[in-house]
PDB file of C-alpha atoms in Angstrom:
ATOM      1  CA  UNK A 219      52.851 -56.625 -27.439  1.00 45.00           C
ATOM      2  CA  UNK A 220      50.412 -55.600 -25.083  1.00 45.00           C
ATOM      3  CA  UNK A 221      50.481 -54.077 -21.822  1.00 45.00           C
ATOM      4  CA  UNK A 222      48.524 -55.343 -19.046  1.00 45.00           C
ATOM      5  CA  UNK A 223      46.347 -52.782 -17.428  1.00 42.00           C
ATOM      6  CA  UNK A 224      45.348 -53.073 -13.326  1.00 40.00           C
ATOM      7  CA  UNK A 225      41.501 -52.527 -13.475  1.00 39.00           C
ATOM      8  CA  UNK A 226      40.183 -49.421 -12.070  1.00 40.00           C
ATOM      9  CA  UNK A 227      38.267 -49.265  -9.081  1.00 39.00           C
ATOM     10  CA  UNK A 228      35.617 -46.614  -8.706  1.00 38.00           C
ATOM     11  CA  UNK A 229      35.653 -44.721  -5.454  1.00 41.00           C
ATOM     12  CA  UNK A 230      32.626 -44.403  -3.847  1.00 42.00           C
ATOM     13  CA  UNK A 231      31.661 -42.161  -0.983  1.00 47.00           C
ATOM     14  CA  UNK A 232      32.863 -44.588   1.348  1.00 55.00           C
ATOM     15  CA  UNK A 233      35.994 -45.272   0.333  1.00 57.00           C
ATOM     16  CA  UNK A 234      36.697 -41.423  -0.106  1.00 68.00           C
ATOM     17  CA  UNK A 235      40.635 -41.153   0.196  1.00 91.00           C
ATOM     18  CA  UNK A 236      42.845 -40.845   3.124  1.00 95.00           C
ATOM     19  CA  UNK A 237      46.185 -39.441   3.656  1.00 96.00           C
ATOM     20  CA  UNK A 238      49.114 -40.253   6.147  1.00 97.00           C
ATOM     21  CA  UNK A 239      50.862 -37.168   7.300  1.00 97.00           C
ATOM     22  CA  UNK A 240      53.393 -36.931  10.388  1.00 97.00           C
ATOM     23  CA  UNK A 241      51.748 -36.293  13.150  1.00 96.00           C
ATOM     24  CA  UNK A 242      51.009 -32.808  14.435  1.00 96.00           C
ATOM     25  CA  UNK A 243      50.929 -31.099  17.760  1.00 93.00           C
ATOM     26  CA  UNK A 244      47.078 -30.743  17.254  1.00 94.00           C
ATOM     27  CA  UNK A 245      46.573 -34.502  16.426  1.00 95.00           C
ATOM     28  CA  UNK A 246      47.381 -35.342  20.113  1.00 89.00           C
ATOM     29  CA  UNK A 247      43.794 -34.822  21.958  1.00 91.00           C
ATOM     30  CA  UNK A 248      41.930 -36.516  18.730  1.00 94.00           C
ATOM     31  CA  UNK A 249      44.664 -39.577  18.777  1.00 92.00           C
ATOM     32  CA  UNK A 250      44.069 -40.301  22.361  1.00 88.00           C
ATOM     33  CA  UNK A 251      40.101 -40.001  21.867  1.00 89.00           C
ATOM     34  CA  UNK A 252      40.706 -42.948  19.107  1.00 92.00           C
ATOM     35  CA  UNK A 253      43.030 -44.709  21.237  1.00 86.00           C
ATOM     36  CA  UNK A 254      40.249 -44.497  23.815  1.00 85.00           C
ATOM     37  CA  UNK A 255      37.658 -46.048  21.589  1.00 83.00           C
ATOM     38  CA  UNK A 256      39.645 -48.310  19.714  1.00 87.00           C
ATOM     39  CA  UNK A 257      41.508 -50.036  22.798  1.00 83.00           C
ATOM     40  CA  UNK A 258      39.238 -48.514  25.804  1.00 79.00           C
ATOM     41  CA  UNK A 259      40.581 -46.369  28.524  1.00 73.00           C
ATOM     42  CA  UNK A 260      41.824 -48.781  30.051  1.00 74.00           C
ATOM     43  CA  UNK A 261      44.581 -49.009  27.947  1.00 76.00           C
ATOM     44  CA  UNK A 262      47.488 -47.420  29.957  1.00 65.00           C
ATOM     45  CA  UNK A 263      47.870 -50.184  32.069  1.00 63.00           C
ATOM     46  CA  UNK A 264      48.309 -52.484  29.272  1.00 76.00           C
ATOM     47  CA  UNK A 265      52.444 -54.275  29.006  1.00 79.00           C
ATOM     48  CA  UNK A 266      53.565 -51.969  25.750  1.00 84.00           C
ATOM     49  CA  UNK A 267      52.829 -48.430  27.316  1.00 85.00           C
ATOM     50  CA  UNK A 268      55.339 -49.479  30.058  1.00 86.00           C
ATOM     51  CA  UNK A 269      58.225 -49.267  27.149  1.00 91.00           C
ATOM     52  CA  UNK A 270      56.153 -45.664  25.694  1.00 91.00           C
ATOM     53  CA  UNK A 271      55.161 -43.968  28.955  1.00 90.00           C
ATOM     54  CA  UNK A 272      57.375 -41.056  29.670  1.00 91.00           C
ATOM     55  CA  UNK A 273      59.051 -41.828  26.318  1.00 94.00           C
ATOM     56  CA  UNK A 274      58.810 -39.545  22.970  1.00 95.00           C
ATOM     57  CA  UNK A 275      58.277 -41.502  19.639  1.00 96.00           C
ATOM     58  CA  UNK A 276      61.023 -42.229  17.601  1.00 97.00           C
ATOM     59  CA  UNK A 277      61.700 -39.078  15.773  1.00 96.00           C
ATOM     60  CA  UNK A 278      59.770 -38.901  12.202  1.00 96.00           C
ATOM     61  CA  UNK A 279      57.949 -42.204  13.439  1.00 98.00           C
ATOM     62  CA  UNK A 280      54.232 -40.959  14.724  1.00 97.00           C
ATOM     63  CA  UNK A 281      52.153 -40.994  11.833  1.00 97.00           C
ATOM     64  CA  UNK A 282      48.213 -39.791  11.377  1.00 97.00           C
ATOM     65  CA  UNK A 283      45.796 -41.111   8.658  1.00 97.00           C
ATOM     66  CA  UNK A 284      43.710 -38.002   7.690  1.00 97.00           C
ATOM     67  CA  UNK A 285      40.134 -39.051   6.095  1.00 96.00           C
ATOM     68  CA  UNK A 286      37.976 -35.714   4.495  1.00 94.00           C
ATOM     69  CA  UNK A 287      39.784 -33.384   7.678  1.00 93.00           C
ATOM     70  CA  UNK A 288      39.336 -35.744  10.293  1.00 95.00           C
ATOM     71  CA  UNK A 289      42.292 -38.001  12.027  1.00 95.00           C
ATOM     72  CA  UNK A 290      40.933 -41.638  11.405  1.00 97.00           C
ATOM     73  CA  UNK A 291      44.296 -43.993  11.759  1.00 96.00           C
ATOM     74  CA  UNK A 292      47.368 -43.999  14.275  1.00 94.00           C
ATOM     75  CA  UNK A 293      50.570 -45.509  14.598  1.00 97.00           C
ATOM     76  CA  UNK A 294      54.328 -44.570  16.771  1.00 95.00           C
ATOM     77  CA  UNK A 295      57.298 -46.385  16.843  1.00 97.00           C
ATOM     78  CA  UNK A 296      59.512 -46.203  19.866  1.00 97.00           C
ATOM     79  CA  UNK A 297      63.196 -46.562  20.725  1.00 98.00           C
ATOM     80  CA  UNK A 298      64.055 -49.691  22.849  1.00 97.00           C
ATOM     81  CA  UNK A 299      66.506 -52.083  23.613  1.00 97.00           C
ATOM     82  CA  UNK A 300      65.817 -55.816  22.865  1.00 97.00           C
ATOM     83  CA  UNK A 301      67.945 -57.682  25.285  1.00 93.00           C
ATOM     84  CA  UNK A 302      70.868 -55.190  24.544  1.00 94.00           C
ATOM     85  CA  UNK A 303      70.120 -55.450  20.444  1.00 96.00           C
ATOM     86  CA  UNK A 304      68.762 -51.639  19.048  1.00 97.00           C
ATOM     87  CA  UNK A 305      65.237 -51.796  18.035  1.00 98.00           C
ATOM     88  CA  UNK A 306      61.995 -49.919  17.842  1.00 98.00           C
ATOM     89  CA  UNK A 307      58.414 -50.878  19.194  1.00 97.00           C
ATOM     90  CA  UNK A 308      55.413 -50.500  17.275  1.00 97.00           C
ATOM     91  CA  UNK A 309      52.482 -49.484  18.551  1.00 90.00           C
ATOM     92  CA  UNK A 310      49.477 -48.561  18.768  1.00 92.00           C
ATOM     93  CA  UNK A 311      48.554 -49.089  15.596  1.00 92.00           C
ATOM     94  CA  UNK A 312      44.297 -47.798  15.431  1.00 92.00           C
ATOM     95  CA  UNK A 313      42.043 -47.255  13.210  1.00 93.00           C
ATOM     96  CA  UNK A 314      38.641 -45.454  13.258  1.00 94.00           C
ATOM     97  CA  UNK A 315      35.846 -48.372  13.282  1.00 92.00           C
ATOM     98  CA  UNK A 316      33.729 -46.558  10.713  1.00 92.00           C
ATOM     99  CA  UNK A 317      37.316 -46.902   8.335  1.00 94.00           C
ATOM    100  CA  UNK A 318      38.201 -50.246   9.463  1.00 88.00           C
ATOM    101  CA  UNK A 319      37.322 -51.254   5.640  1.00 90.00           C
ATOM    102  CA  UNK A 320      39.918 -48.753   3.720  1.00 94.00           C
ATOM    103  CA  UNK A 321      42.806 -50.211   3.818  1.00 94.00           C
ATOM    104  CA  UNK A 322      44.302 -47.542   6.275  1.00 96.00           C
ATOM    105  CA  UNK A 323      45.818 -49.499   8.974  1.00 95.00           C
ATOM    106  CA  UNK A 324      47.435 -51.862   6.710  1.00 96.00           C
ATOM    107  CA  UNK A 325      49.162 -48.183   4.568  1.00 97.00           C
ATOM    108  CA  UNK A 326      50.115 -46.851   8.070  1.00 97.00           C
ATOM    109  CA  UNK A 327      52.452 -50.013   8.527  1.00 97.00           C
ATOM    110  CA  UNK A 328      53.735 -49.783   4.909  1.00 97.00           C
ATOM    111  CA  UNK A 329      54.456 -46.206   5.430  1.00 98.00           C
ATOM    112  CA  UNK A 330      55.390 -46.692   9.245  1.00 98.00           C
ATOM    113  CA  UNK A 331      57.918 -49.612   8.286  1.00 98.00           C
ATOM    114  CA  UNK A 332      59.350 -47.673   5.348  1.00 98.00           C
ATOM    115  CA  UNK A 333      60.058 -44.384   7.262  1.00 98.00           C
ATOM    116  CA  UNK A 334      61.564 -46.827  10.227  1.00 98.00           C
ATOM    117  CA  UNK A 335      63.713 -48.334   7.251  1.00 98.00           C
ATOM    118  CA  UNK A 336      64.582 -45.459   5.242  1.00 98.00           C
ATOM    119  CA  UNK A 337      65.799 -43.850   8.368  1.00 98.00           C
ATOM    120  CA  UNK A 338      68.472 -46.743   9.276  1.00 98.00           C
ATOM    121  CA  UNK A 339      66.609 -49.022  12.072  1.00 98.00           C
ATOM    122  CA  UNK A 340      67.525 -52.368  12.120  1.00 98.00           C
ATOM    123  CA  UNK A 341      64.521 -53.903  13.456  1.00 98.00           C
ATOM    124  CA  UNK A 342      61.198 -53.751  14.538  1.00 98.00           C
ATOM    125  CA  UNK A 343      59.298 -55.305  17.803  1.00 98.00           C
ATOM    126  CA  UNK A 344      55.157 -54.990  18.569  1.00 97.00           C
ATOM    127  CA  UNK A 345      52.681 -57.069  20.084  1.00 95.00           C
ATOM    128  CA  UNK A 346      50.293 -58.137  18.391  1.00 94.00           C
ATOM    129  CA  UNK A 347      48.091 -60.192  16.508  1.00 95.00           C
ATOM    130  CA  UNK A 348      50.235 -62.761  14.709  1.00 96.00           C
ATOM    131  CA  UNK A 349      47.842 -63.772  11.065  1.00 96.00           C
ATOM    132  CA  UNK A 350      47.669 -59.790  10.582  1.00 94.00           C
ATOM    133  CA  UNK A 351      51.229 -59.090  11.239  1.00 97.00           C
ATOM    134  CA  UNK A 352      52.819 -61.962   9.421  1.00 98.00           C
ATOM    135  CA  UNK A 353      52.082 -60.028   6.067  1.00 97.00           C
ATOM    136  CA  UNK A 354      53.778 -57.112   6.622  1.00 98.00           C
ATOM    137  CA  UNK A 355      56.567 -59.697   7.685  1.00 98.00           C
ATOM    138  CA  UNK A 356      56.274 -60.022  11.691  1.00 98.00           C
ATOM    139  CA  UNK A 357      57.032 -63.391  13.117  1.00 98.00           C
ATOM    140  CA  UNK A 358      57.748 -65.361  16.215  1.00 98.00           C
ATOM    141  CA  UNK A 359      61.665 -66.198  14.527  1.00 97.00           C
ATOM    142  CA  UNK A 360      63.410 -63.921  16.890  1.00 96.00           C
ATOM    143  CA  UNK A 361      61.203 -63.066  19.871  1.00 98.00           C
ATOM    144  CA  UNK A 362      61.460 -66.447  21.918  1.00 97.00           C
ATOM    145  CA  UNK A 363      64.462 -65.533  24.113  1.00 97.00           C
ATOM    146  CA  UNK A 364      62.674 -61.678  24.758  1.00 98.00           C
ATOM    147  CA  UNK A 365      60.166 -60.728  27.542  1.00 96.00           C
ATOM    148  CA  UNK A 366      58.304 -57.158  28.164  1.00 95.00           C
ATOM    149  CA  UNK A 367      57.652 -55.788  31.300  1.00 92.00           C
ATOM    150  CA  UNK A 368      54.460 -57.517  32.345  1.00 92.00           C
ATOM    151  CA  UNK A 369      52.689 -59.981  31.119  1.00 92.00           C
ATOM    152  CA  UNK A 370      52.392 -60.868  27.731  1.00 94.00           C
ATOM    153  CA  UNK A 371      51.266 -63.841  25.590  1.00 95.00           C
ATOM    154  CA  UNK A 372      54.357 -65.330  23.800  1.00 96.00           C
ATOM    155  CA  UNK A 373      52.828 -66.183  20.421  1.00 97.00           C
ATOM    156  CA  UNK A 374      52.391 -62.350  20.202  1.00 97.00           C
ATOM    157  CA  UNK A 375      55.848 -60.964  20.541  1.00 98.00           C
ATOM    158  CA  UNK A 376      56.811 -60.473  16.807  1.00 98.00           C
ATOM    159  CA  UNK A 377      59.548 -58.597  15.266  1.00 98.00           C
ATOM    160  CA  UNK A 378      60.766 -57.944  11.589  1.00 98.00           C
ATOM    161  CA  UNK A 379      64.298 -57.656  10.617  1.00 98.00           C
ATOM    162  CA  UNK A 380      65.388 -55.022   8.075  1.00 98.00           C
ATOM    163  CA  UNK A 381      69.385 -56.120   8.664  1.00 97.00           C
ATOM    164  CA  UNK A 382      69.679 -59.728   8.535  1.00 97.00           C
ATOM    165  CA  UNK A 383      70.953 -60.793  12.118  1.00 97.00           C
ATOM    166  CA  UNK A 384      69.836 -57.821  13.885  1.00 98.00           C
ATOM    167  CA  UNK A 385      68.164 -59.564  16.451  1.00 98.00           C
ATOM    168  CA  UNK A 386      70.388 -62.372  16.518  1.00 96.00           C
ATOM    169  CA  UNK A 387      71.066 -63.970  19.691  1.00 95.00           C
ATOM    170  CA  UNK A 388      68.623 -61.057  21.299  1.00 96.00           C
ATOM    171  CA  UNK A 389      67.802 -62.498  24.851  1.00 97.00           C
ATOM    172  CA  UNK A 390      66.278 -60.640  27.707  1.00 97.00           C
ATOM    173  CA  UNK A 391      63.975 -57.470  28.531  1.00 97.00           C
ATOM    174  CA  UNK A 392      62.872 -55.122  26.159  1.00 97.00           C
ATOM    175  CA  UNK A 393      63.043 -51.950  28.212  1.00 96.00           C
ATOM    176  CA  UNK A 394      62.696 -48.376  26.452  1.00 96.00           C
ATOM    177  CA  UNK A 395      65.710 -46.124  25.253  1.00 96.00           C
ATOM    178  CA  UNK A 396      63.672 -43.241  23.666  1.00 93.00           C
ATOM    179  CA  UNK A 397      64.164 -39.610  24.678  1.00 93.00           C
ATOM    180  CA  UNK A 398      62.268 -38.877  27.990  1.00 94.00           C
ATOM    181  CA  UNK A 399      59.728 -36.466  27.850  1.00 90.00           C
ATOM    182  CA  UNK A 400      60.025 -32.767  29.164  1.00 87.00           C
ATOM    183  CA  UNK A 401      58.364 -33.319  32.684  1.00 78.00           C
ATOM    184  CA  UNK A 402      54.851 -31.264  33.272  1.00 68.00           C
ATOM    185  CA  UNK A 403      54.852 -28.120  35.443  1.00 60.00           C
ATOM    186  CA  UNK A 404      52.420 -28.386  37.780  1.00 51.00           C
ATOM    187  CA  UNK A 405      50.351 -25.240  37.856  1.00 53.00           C
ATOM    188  CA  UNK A 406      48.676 -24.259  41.026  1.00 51.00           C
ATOM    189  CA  UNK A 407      45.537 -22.153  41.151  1.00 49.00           C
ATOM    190  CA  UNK A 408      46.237 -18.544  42.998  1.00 50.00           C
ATOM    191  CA  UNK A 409      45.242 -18.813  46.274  1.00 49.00           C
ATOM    192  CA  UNK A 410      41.635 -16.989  47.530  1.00 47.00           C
ATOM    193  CA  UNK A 411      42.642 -14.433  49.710  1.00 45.00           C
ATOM    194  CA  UNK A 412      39.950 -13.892  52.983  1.00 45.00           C
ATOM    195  CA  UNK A 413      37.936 -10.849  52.988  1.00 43.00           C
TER     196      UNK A 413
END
């Protein structure tokens, strides 16, 4: 008998490798520059970063593609409540255009969803675009009776399941339940005394 072999594919400089890492303290000014350029900086005043703002990412869910030292790939998940029904929120998800051809967005949701299931969530929410989704298993199914806090187009609330029924029933606002985030201390300048 004879074993089937998968056919190697030769890297080329392009397609040098990438790894996903949890993210680091010193990912955080290089994640929001990508943010910036994937989604514009306009971005904060989109419907999802009412449910992150203020809010810490699920613990062990904020993940960082590294590409040859440099962060290239993004993705949190975040603690809410789906009309009373446990979930997370996914999102952002972003990619650096110059790697948009790697395959790295698509292995931070395989990684993003395992870690989410390996660490006992039930479910996962995002907005989003519905063809790309649906093959890591988002769809419409269990969104219909949910609403965020703005507007929002409907045929781009999707959620996966990991527990059958989790979202069963699940009616309502998705509002965040994440830990809050230590608040900043302002720091004033010293004061010039007169001469």
């Amino acid at each position: 008998m004879t074993a089937h072999r998968k056919p190697q594919i030769a890297l080329t400089s392009k397609a040098a490798p990438f790894v996903i890492r949890a993210e680091r303290a010193g990912d955080v000014a290089t994640r929001e520059a990508l943010l910036d350029a994937c989604f514009g900086e306009n971005r904060h005043g989109r419907t999802c970063q009412r449910l992150r703002d203020g809010r810490a990412p699920a613990a062990g869910l904020a993940l960082s593609a590294m590409r040859e030292g440099k962060l290239v790939g993004t993705v949190r998940l975040w603690h809410v409540s789906a009309g009373g029904r446990p979930a997370l929120v996914l999102g952002p998800l972003a990619v650096d255009p110059a790697c948009r051809e790697l395959g790295i967005g698509a292995a931070l949701m395989h990684q993003a969803l395992a870690a989410a299931r390996a660490r006992g969530h039930h479910a996962v929410i995002l907005l989003g675009d519905a063809p790309y989704y649906a093959r890591f298993g988002f769809t419409t199914e269990k969104t219909a009776g949910l609403s965020l806090p703005g507007p929002f187009e409907r045929d781009r609330l999707l959620a996966i399941e990991f527990t059958d029924g989790a979202l069963d029933g699940a009616a309502g606002m998705i509002v965040p339940t994440g830990a809050a985030l230590p608040k900043r201390r302002s720091v004033r300048a010293p004061e010039a005394h007169a001469a």
